[in-house]
Short mmCIF file of C-alpha atoms in Angstrom, two decimals:
data_model
loop_
_atom_site.label_atom_id
_atom_site.label_comp_id
_atom_site.label_asym_id
_atom_site.label_seq_id
_atom_site.Cartn_x
_atom_site.Cartn_y
_atom_site.Cartn_z
CA UNK B 8 7.27 20.78 10.53
CA UNK B 9 8.13 20.51 7.23
CA UNK B 10 11.53 20.89 7.39
CA UNK B 11 11.52 16.83 8.74
CA UNK B 12 11.83 14.02 6.30
CA UNK B 13 8.00 12.29 5.12
CA UNK B 14 6.89 9.60 2.98
CA UNK B 15 3.62 9.94 1.11
CA UNK B 16 1.97 6.79 0.22
CA UNK B 17 -2.09 6.02 -1.09
CA UNK B 18 -4.02 4.02 -3.63
CA UNK B 19 -4.56 4.98 -7.66
CA UNK B 20 -6.70 2.70 -10.03
CA UNK B 21 -4.23 0.96 -11.67
CA UNK B 22 -1.95 0.94 -9.50
CA UNK B 23 -2.90 0.36 -6.18
CA UNK B 24 -1.40 1.56 -2.77
CA UNK B 25 2.39 2.50 -3.77
CA UNK B 26 4.91 5.72 -2.28
CA UNK B 27 4.20 8.71 -3.95
CA UNK B 28 6.86 10.78 -2.81
CA UNK B 29 9.94 10.52 -0.37
CA UNK B 30 12.02 13.03 0.71
CA UNK B 31 15.81 12.99 1.18
CA UNK B 32 16.87 11.72 4.67
CA UNK B 33 14.71 8.73 5.49
CA UNK B 34 16.68 5.15 5.77
CA UNK B 35 15.70 2.24 3.87
CA UNK B 36 14.93 0.24 6.71
CA UNK B 37 12.28 3.55 7.63
CA UNK B 38 10.49 3.37 4.89
CA UNK B 39 10.86 -0.84 4.99
CA UNK B 40 9.26 -0.13 8.30
CA UNK B 41 6.65 2.83 7.58
CA UNK B 42 5.06 0.60 4.57
CA UNK B 43 4.90 -1.98 7.78
CA UNK B 44 2.78 -0.39 9.72
CA UNK B 45 1.62 3.14 8.38
CA UNK B 46 -1.80 1.89 8.22
CA UNK B 47 -3.89 0.83 10.96
CA UNK B 48 -5.93 -2.23 11.21
CA UNK B 49 -9.45 -3.31 10.50
CA UNK B 50 -11.54 -3.47 7.61
CA UNK B 51 -14.53 -1.40 6.80
CA UNK B 52 -12.70 1.88 5.40
CA UNK B 53 -15.53 2.61 2.62
CA UNK B 54 -18.27 3.62 5.45
CA UNK B 55 -15.70 5.93 6.62
CA UNK B 56 -15.17 8.26 3.34
CA UNK B 57 -14.05 12.25 4.98
CA UNK B 58 -12.53 10.55 8.00
CA UNK B 59 -9.43 12.45 8.78
CA UNK B 60 -7.10 11.34 11.97
CA UNK B 61 -3.60 11.05 12.83
CA UNK B 62 -1.33 8.00 14.33
CA UNK B 63 1.48 7.38 15.66
CA UNK B 64 4.48 4.27 14.73
CA UNK B 65 7.50 3.06 15.54
CA UNK B 66 10.18 3.61 13.59
CA UNK B 67 14.03 2.57 13.32
CA UNK B 68 16.96 5.13 14.86
CA UNK B 69 15.28 6.04 17.76
CA UNK B 70 12.58 8.24 15.64
CA UNK B 71 8.50 7.82 15.40
CA UNK B 72 6.72 8.03 12.08
CA UNK B 73 3.59 10.84 12.74
CA UNK B 74 1.21 9.66 10.33
CA UNK B 75 -1.37 12.62 8.73
CA UNK B 76 -4.30 10.06 7.46
CA UNK B 77 -7.25 11.17 5.00
CA UNK B 78 -10.52 8.36 3.98
CA UNK B 79 -10.79 9.80 0.55
CA UNK B 80 -13.70 9.47 -1.94
CA UNK B 81 -11.67 7.36 -4.53
CA UNK B 82 -12.01 3.70 -5.44
CA UNK B 83 -9.61 1.94 -7.45
CA UNK B 84 -9.72 -0.99 -10.91
CA UNK B 85 -12.22 -2.88 -9.41
CA UNK B 86 -14.30 -0.40 -7.64
CA UNK B 87 -13.42 -0.46 -4.64
CA UNK B 88 -14.13 2.49 -1.94
CA UNK B 89 -12.20 3.16 1.32
CA UNK B 90 -8.32 4.04 0.27
CA UNK B 91 -6.47 5.58 2.57
CA UNK B 92 -3.76 8.97 1.88
CA UNK B 93 -1.47 9.26 3.79
CA UNK B 94 1.55 11.58 4.82
CA UNK B 95 3.77 10.12 7.39
CA UNK B 96 7.08 12.45 9.15
CA UNK B 97 9.46 10.50 10.27
CA UNK B 98 10.46 12.89 13.89
CA UNK B 99 12.96 12.39 16.45
CA UNK B 100 11.26 10.62 18.98
CA UNK B 101 11.46 13.22 21.74
CA UNK B 102 9.92 16.25 19.44
CA UNK B 103 5.79 13.84 19.49
CA UNK B 104 4.77 16.76 22.05
CA UNK B 105 5.66 19.03 20.11
CA UNK B 106 4.08 18.18 17.40
CA UNK B 107 0.95 16.86 18.89
CA UNK B 108 0.30 20.28 20.16
CA UNK B 109 0.80 21.70 16.73
CA UNK B 110 -1.82 19.26 15.82
CA UNK B 111 -4.32 20.12 18.13
CA UNK B 112 -3.99 24.21 17.17
CA UNK B 113 -4.73 23.47 13.47
CA UNK B 114 -8.19 21.42 14.39
CA UNK B 115 -11.68 24.14 14.76
CA UNK B 116 -11.54 26.20 18.02
CA UNK B 117 -15.16 24.99 18.42
CA UNK B 118 -14.05 21.60 18.63
CA UNK B 119 -11.06 21.51 20.65
CA UNK B 120 -13.68 23.83 23.63
CA UNK B 121 -15.70 20.69 23.15
CA UNK B 122 -13.44 17.73 23.40
CA UNK B 123 -11.78 20.63 26.46
CA UNK B 124 -15.14 20.13 28.15
CA UNK B 125 -15.17 16.00 27.52
CA UNK B 126 -11.76 15.45 29.28
CA UNK B 127 -12.52 15.78 32.88
CA UNK B 128 -14.63 12.42 32.72
CA UNK B 129 -12.57 11.04 29.29
CA UNK B 130 -8.93 11.31 31.60
CA UNK B 131 -11.12 10.17 34.76
CA UNK B 132 -12.15 6.94 32.64
CA UNK B 133 -7.99 6.32 31.30
CA UNK B 134 -6.96 6.50 34.76
CA UNK B 135 -9.28 4.10 36.67
CA UNK B 136 -8.89 2.00 33.40
CA UNK B 137 -4.78 1.79 34.15
CA UNK B 138 -5.58 0.71 37.41
CA UNK B 139 -8.05 -1.85 36.58
CA UNK B 140 -6.10 -4.06 35.85
CA UNK B 141 -2.88 -5.16 38.05
CA UNK B 142 -1.57 -7.99 36.57
CA UNK B 143 -1.21 -6.26 33.39
CA UNK B 144 1.69 -3.93 32.55
CA UNK B 145 0.75 0.41 32.28
CA UNK B 146 1.94 0.93 28.79
CA UNK B 147 -0.32 -2.53 27.94
CA UNK B 148 -3.37 -1.68 28.45
CA UNK B 149 -5.25 0.12 25.51
CA UNK B 150 -7.77 2.97 26.17
CA UNK B 151 -10.47 2.69 23.71
CA UNK B 152 -12.80 6.22 22.42
CA UNK B 153 -15.63 4.91 20.70
CA UNK B 154 -18.17 7.57 18.89
CA UNK B 155 -20.65 6.91 16.11
CA UNK B 156 -19.32 8.11 12.47
CA UNK B 157 -21.56 10.38 10.56
CA UNK B 158 -20.44 10.84 7.36
CA UNK B 159 -20.94 14.36 8.01
CA UNK B 160 -18.25 14.45 10.74
CA UNK B 161 -14.41 14.37 9.76
CA UNK B 162 -14.01 12.69 12.81
CA UNK B 163 -12.35 16.15 14.41
CA UNK B 164 -14.21 15.79 17.79
CA UNK B 165 -12.06 12.27 18.29
CA UNK B 166 -8.92 13.56 17.89
CA UNK B 167 -9.04 16.23 19.58
CA UNK B 168 -9.77 13.83 22.78
CA UNK B 169 -7.35 11.43 21.92
CA UNK B 170 -4.46 14.36 21.21
CA UNK B 171 -5.31 15.69 24.84
CA UNK B 172 -5.39 13.21 26.45
CA UNK B 173 -1.95 11.77 24.99
CA UNK B 174 -0.15 15.88 25.97
CA UNK B 175 -2.17 14.92 29.73
CA UNK B 176 -0.11 12.44 30.06
CA UNK B 177 3.77 13.25 31.61
CA UNK B 178 5.95 14.13 29.23
CA UNK B 179 8.44 11.70 30.07
CA UNK B 180 5.90 8.94 28.56
CA UNK B 181 4.99 10.45 25.77
CA UNK B 182 7.69 9.32 23.77
CA UNK B 183 6.92 5.77 24.70
CA UNK B 184 3.70 5.91 24.25
CA UNK B 185 1.56 5.42 20.67
CA UNK B 186 -1.95 6.02 19.98
CA UNK B 187 -3.77 5.99 16.55
CA UNK B 188 -6.70 8.87 16.20
CA UNK B 189 -8.51 6.10 14.17
CA UNK B 190 -8.61 2.64 13.53
CA UNK B 191 -11.12 -0.08 13.05
CA UNK B 192 -8.99 -2.63 15.14
CA UNK B 193 -7.43 -2.20 18.05
CA UNK B 194 -4.26 -4.78 17.51
CA UNK B 195 -0.81 -3.00 17.08
CA UNK B 196 -2.47 0.62 17.37
CA UNK B 197 -1.04 1.50 20.40
CA UNK B 198 -2.36 2.56 23.77
CA UNK B 199 -5.02 5.69 22.95
CA UNK B 200 -7.04 4.55 20.10
CA UNK B 201 -10.30 5.66 18.30
CA UNK B 202 -12.77 3.57 17.20
CA UNK B 203 -16.07 3.99 15.70
CA UNK B 204 -18.88 2.93 18.02
CA UNK B 205 -20.78 0.71 14.70
CA UNK B 206 -16.81 -1.48 14.55
CA UNK B 207 -16.56 -1.89 18.67
CA UNK B 208 -19.86 -4.17 18.65
CA UNK B 209 -17.32 -7.53 18.29
CA UNK B 210 -14.71 -6.12 20.71
CA UNK B 211 -17.51 -5.66 23.36
CA UNK B 212 -15.89 -8.78 25.40
CA UNK B 213 -12.56 -7.38 25.01
CA UNK B 214 -11.60 -5.75 28.86
CA UNK B 215 -10.62 -2.57 27.56
CA UNK B 216 -11.75 1.00 29.07
CA UNK B 217 -14.51 2.12 26.31
CA UNK B 218 -15.01 6.17 26.76
CA UNK B 219 -19.30 6.44 24.64
CA UNK B 220 -19.23 10.25 23.48
CA UNK B 221 -23.00 11.33 23.35
CA UNK G 3 13.97 -68.25 49.51
CA UNK G 4 14.64 -67.96 45.84
CA UNK G 5 17.18 -65.05 44.56
CA UNK G 6 16.24 -63.41 42.03
CA UNK G 7 18.93 -62.45 39.45
CA UNK G 8 20.52 -59.16 39.42
CA UNK G 9 19.67 -57.78 35.20
CA UNK G 10 22.37 -57.62 33.34
CA UNK G 11 23.79 -53.48 32.41
CA UNK G 12 23.43 -55.29 29.26
CA UNK G 13 19.57 -55.71 29.39
CA UNK G 14 18.96 -53.07 31.37
CA UNK G 15 20.24 -50.74 28.55
CA UNK G 16 18.41 -52.67 25.46
CA UNK G 17 15.12 -51.72 27.71
CA UNK G 18 16.04 -47.75 28.05
CA UNK G 19 16.94 -47.95 24.44
CA UNK G 20 13.49 -49.51 22.92
CA UNK G 21 11.25 -46.99 25.63
CA UNK G 22 13.41 -44.03 24.14
CA UNK G 23 12.57 -45.13 20.66
CA UNK G 24 9.65 -46.10 21.42
CA UNK G 25 8.87 -42.26 23.30
CA UNK G 26 10.35 -40.46 20.07
CA UNK G 27 7.78 -42.13 17.60
CA UNK G 28 5.35 -41.51 20.01
CA UNK G 29 5.81 -37.92 19.67
CA UNK G 30 5.20 -36.57 16.21
CA UNK G 31 1.61 -38.62 16.99
CA UNK G 32 1.50 -36.68 19.46
CA UNK G 33 1.94 -33.82 17.93
CA UNK G 34 -0.50 -34.93 15.16
CA UNK G 35 -3.37 -35.24 17.83
CA UNK G 36 -3.16 -31.83 18.97
CA UNK G 37 -2.28 -29.56 15.67
CA UNK G 38 -5.19 -27.62 14.79
CA UNK G 39 -6.50 -28.18 18.65
CA UNK G 40 -2.92 -26.71 20.49
CA UNK G 41 -1.36 -26.25 18.44
CA UNK G 42 -2.67 -23.93 15.93
CA UNK G 43 -2.45 -24.35 12.44
CA UNK G 44 -0.53 -21.77 10.54
CA UNK G 45 -0.06 -20.58 6.68
CA UNK G 46 0.17 -17.10 4.09
CA UNK G 47 -1.86 -16.07 1.54
CA UNK G 48 0.03 -14.35 -1.50
CA UNK G 49 -0.88 -13.25 -4.52
CA UNK G 50 -0.87 -9.97 -7.08
CA UNK G 51 -3.41 -6.78 -5.98
CA UNK G 52 -6.82 -7.22 -6.43
CA UNK G 53 -6.44 -10.78 -6.83
CA UNK G 54 -9.32 -11.74 -3.72
CA UNK G 55 -6.99 -12.71 -0.73
CA UNK G 56 -8.27 -10.77 2.13
CA UNK G 57 -11.90 -11.58 0.26
CA UNK G 58 -10.78 -15.40 0.58
CA UNK G 59 -9.38 -14.81 3.87
CA UNK G 60 -12.31 -13.56 5.11
CA UNK G 61 -14.66 -16.59 3.80
CA UNK G 62 -12.00 -18.95 5.26
CA UNK G 63 -12.87 -16.67 8.77
CA UNK G 64 -17.15 -16.06 8.41
CA UNK G 65 -17.98 -18.34 6.11
CA UNK G 66 -19.49 -15.50 3.88
CA UNK G 67 -19.10 -13.58 0.87
CA UNK G 68 -17.50 -10.16 1.72
CA UNK G 69 -15.67 -6.88 -0.66
CA UNK G 70 -13.26 -5.49 0.80
CA UNK G 71 -11.24 -2.55 0.05
CA UNK G 72 -7.74 -2.60 -0.74
CA UNK G 73 -5.57 -4.34 2.47
CA UNK G 74 -2.89 -1.09 2.82
CA UNK G 75 0.06 -2.86 4.47
CA UNK G 76 -0.35 -5.67 6.14
CA UNK G 77 -2.22 -6.80 9.28
CA UNK G 78 -2.14 -9.74 11.93
CA UNK G 79 -5.63 -11.42 11.89
CA UNK G 80 -7.10 -12.64 15.14
CA UNK G 81 -7.20 -16.66 15.33
CA UNK G 82 -10.00 -18.23 13.88
CA UNK G 83 -11.67 -21.69 13.00
CA UNK G 84 -11.95 -23.67 10.54
CA UNK G 85 -14.42 -26.46 10.25
CA UNK G 86 -13.11 -30.16 8.94
CA UNK G 87 -15.16 -32.81 8.05
CA UNK G 88 -14.60 -36.00 10.10
CA UNK G 89 -12.43 -33.37 12.38
CA UNK G 90 -12.81 -31.46 15.00
CA UNK G 91 -13.23 -28.19 14.16
CA UNK G 92 -8.73 -26.41 13.57
CA UNK G 93 -8.00 -23.34 15.41
CA UNK G 94 -5.72 -21.22 12.80
CA UNK G 95 -3.71 -18.46 13.71
CA UNK G 96 -0.88 -16.17 13.57
CA UNK G 97 -2.20 -15.26 10.01
CA UNK G 98 -1.90 -12.27 8.22
CA UNK G 99 -3.94 -9.64 5.80
CA UNK G 100 -0.85 -8.24 3.39
CA UNK G 101 -1.69 -6.03 0.93
CA UNK G 102 -0.14 -7.57 -2.28
CA UNK G 103 1.11 -4.26 -4.02
CA UNK G 104 4.82 -4.62 -6.05
CA UNK G 105 7.30 -2.05 -4.02
CA UNK G 106 10.37 -1.03 -6.81
CA UNK G 107 13.49 -0.76 -5.81
CA UNK G 108 14.27 2.46 -6.63
CA UNK G 109 12.23 4.96 -8.27
CA UNK G 110 13.64 4.10 -11.96
CA UNK G 111 13.81 0.12 -11.20
CA UNK G 112 11.96 -2.20 -13.49
CA UNK G 113 12.43 -4.72 -10.80
CA UNK G 114 9.12 -5.52 -8.73
CA UNK G 115 9.28 -7.29 -5.06
CA UNK G 116 7.36 -8.02 -2.27
CA UNK G 117 9.02 -6.88 0.60
CA UNK G 118 5.73 -7.33 3.18
CA UNK G 119 5.53 -11.19 1.92
CA UNK G 120 9.68 -11.18 2.39
CA UNK G 121 9.07 -10.37 5.87
CA UNK G 122 6.08 -12.64 6.85
CA UNK G 123 7.56 -15.43 5.07
CA UNK G 124 10.05 -15.22 7.13
CA UNK G 125 9.61 -14.32 10.73
CA UNK G 126 5.69 -16.65 10.72
CA UNK G 127 7.58 -19.57 9.33
CA UNK G 128 4.12 -21.05 7.68
CA UNK G 129 3.39 -24.25 7.26
CA UNK G 130 1.37 -23.30 3.96
CA UNK G 131 1.56 -20.89 1.28
CA UNK G 132 -2.17 -20.17 -0.37
CA UNK G 133 -1.17 -17.65 -3.57
CA UNK G 134 -3.94 -16.74 -5.75
CA UNK G 135 -3.81 -16.13 -9.58
CA UNK G 136 -6.55 -14.23 -11.51
CA UNK G 137 -6.80 -14.17 -15.73
CA UNK G 138 -6.16 -10.40 -15.25
CA UNK G 139 -2.70 -8.76 -14.68
CA UNK G 140 -0.67 -11.58 -15.80
CA UNK G 141 3.06 -9.99 -16.37
CA UNK G 142 2.05 -9.15 -12.61
CA UNK G 143 1.07 -11.96 -11.25
CA UNK G 144 3.70 -14.53 -13.19
CA UNK G 145 6.17 -11.75 -11.72
CA UNK G 146 5.00 -12.09 -8.20
CA UNK G 147 4.62 -15.74 -8.29
CA UNK G 148 8.41 -16.01 -9.61
CA UNK G 149 9.19 -14.27 -6.65
CA UNK G 150 7.94 -16.31 -3.65
CA UNK G 151 9.53 -19.09 -5.68
CA UNK G 152 12.84 -17.42 -5.76
CA UNK G 153 11.72 -16.45 -2.53
CA UNK G 154 11.65 -19.73 -0.76
CA UNK G 155 14.63 -21.01 -2.68
CA UNK G 156 16.70 -18.13 -1.78
CA UNK G 157 19.40 -19.46 1.02
CA UNK G 158 20.68 -17.07 3.77
CA UNK G 159 23.59 -14.98 3.53
CA UNK G 160 26.57 -16.00 5.17
CA UNK G 161 27.01 -16.19 9.04
CA UNK G 162 28.45 -15.99 11.84
CA UNK G 163 28.74 -18.98 14.62
CA UNK G 164 26.99 -16.66 17.18
CA UNK G 165 24.75 -16.00 14.71
CA UNK G 166 23.59 -19.04 13.62
CA UNK G 167 23.66 -19.73 17.41
CA UNK G 168 20.84 -16.99 18.02
CA UNK G 169 17.69 -17.14 15.59
CA UNK G 170 20.07 -17.43 12.42
CA UNK G 171 19.57 -19.79 8.83
CA UNK G 172 15.77 -18.41 8.97
CA UNK G 173 15.59 -18.92 5.69
CA UNK G 174 16.42 -22.60 5.41
CA UNK G 175 14.30 -23.16 9.31
CA UNK G 176 11.03 -21.42 7.00
CA UNK G 177 11.83 -23.45 3.09
CA UNK G 178 12.29 -26.52 5.59
CA UNK G 179 8.77 -25.61 7.26
CA UNK G 180 6.72 -25.23 4.30
CA UNK G 181 4.69 -28.32 3.58
CA UNK G 182 1.69 -27.35 1.65
CA UNK G 183 1.37 -25.30 -1.43
CA UNK G 184 -1.51 -24.32 -3.06
CA UNK G 185 -2.53 -22.03 -6.15
CA UNK G 186 -6.08 -20.77 -6.51
CA UNK G 187 -7.07 -19.46 -9.73
CA UNK G 188 -9.76 -16.93 -8.83
CA UNK G 189 -12.77 -14.99 -10.33
CA UNK G 190 -13.95 -18.35 -11.57
CA UNK G 191 -17.35 -15.80 -12.09
CA UNK G 192 -15.94 -13.87 -14.49
CA UNK G 193 -14.87 -16.94 -16.60
CA UNK G 194 -17.79 -17.71 -18.73
CA UNK G 195 -17.93 -14.54 -20.00
CA UNK G 196 -15.11 -15.01 -22.10
CA UNK G 197 -15.20 -18.69 -22.15
CA UNK G 198 -11.74 -19.23 -19.74
CA UNK G 199 -11.34 -22.11 -17.65
CA UNK G 200 -8.56 -22.93 -15.14
CA UNK G 201 -6.12 -24.64 -17.91
CA UNK G 202 -5.83 -22.35 -20.63
CA UNK G 203 -5.49 -19.47 -17.32
CA UNK G 204 -2.56 -21.37 -15.72
CA UNK G 205 -0.87 -22.75 -19.10
CA UNK G 206 0.75 -18.90 -18.77
CA UNK G 207 1.78 -20.49 -14.92
CA UNK G 208 3.26 -23.78 -16.80
CA UNK G 209 6.96 -23.09 -15.54
CA UNK G 210 6.35 -21.43 -12.48
CA UNK G 211 4.08 -24.33 -11.35
CA UNK G 212 7.29 -26.96 -12.32
CA UNK G 213 9.29 -25.27 -9.94
CA UNK G 214 6.91 -25.07 -8.01
CA UNK G 215 6.24 -29.15 -7.54
CA UNK G 216 9.74 -29.77 -7.92
CA UNK G 217 9.79 -27.63 -5.00
CA UNK G 218 7.56 -28.82 -2.05
CA UNK G 219 7.78 -32.52 -3.94
CA UNK G 220 11.40 -31.84 -2.67
CA UNK G 221 10.27 -30.65 1.21
CA UNK G 222 8.41 -33.68 1.57
CA UNK G 223 5.35 -31.67 1.17
CA UNK G 224 2.26 -31.31 -1.39
CA UNK G 225 1.19 -29.42 -4.07
CA UNK G 226 -2.55 -28.46 -5.13
CA UNK G 227 -4.55 -25.94 -7.36
CA UNK G 228 -8.35 -25.69 -7.47
CA UNK G 229 -10.65 -23.24 -8.68
CA UNK G 230 -12.52 -20.44 -6.95
CA UNK G 231 -14.74 -17.83 -6.90
CA UNK G 232 -13.87 -15.64 -3.89
CA UNK G 233 -16.73 -13.48 -4.41
CA UNK G 234 -20.24 -15.82 -4.24
CA UNK G 235 -17.93 -18.81 -2.32
CA UNK G 236 -18.04 -21.09 -5.31
CA UNK G 237 -15.54 -24.02 -4.57
CA UNK G 238 -13.75 -21.91 -1.61
CA UNK G 239 -15.71 -24.69 1.21
CA UNK G 240 -13.92 -27.50 -1.14
CA UNK G 241 -10.07 -25.66 -1.63
CA UNK G 242 -10.09 -24.66 2.54
CA UNK G 243 -10.66 -28.19 3.14
CA UNK G 244 -8.45 -29.98 1.11
CA UNK G 245 -5.95 -27.63 2.21
CA UNK G 246 -6.16 -27.66 5.28
CA UNK G 247 -6.11 -31.51 5.24
CA UNK G 248 -3.49 -31.28 3.40
CA UNK G 249 -1.66 -29.14 6.09
CA UNK G 250 -2.93 -32.24 8.70
CA UNK G 251 -1.82 -34.86 7.08
CA UNK G 252 2.01 -33.51 6.38
CA UNK G 253 1.41 -32.09 9.71
CA UNK G 254 1.17 -35.94 11.48
CA UNK G 255 3.25 -37.65 8.69
#
């Protein structure tokens, strides 16, 4: 999977966010689109240090950005913490399932097993949520998976659940479904999103399908 | 039996013209009444990285000082309300929280650009711009302010008839729409130790301020500058009130 063009963006003290590396094969338009939307929305990343997650974005030329992110323990020259490190792979939209399967395969087997246990409930909740509002288009309705974030956790369980949920959708739909396994604001985050329950409070009145993990 | 004289067509035409004129005079007044209530206000906040854009926006939204992490990219904020003295709360929508990191055109290039700001300027066509500077990173802040001035001044590329008809002249529309510019000097809380003042800091921006003033005045708008500390909230309320009242005043003209 490393054969696909990629962009690495990170923040460094004295420089801020910037592109560390761009491989050949990425157009200027794609680079700009990545710069615009690589980071999920919301504030408060400093409380999620250590979290690793993945998201997808739409890019020009019928391609998708498969973004693997990490909240690093670094801080900038102003002492601001919660800096993100990202690697965006530019892939054809048809290959997103393959990337998702590979990503799921890299998660620890114990996490995969636990995530499998949650799936019947998650799927039921997801489809009930989709049917709940007939006036909304299917792909406009977001499903939020929420769980408390603990510093010892790297959010891998929620990652695995969202990837499993994504892979259980019909294949012809997958290329058009975006997801963010971790974000702090549901805006522009895609259809399937993970939000730590500490950050969900203000959004509780929004009509979304919420799934709580014990 | 009296016969009602038939009004001459001239008289009717005059009446119709007078009514039409009244209507066109009324339209901006109605718009001004709706401004901030039904029609939300919009503006953009730009500035070099670390100058306090997100902290200031947070103060606008929540009314309390915060210390947010650096903004990685751009994000549209949820609509919020601002309480304006002597008026109803005004609705603000379509505001972007954007990073202030420069973007080099090429790896070896020395030219700094902020394409996300340009994207917001053209997409949102804001009525006001707040530009944040501080006493640090003078060179980069000056470059960023110059970039914004050029961004406003720049004209549209040559277009075909159809491009002009369907959403063309975006720069011209954005420039025309821009009526208020506020230059905010942030980090007032750190000046005492360094015996700095707003005047001393802005002396380095004299040329840019002159250009901005001319640009905004030519556009029939207003230019403001103020000193604040977004970190502890000093003068933030004053700056917000001045800016929003300026926006409302120019909109209702």
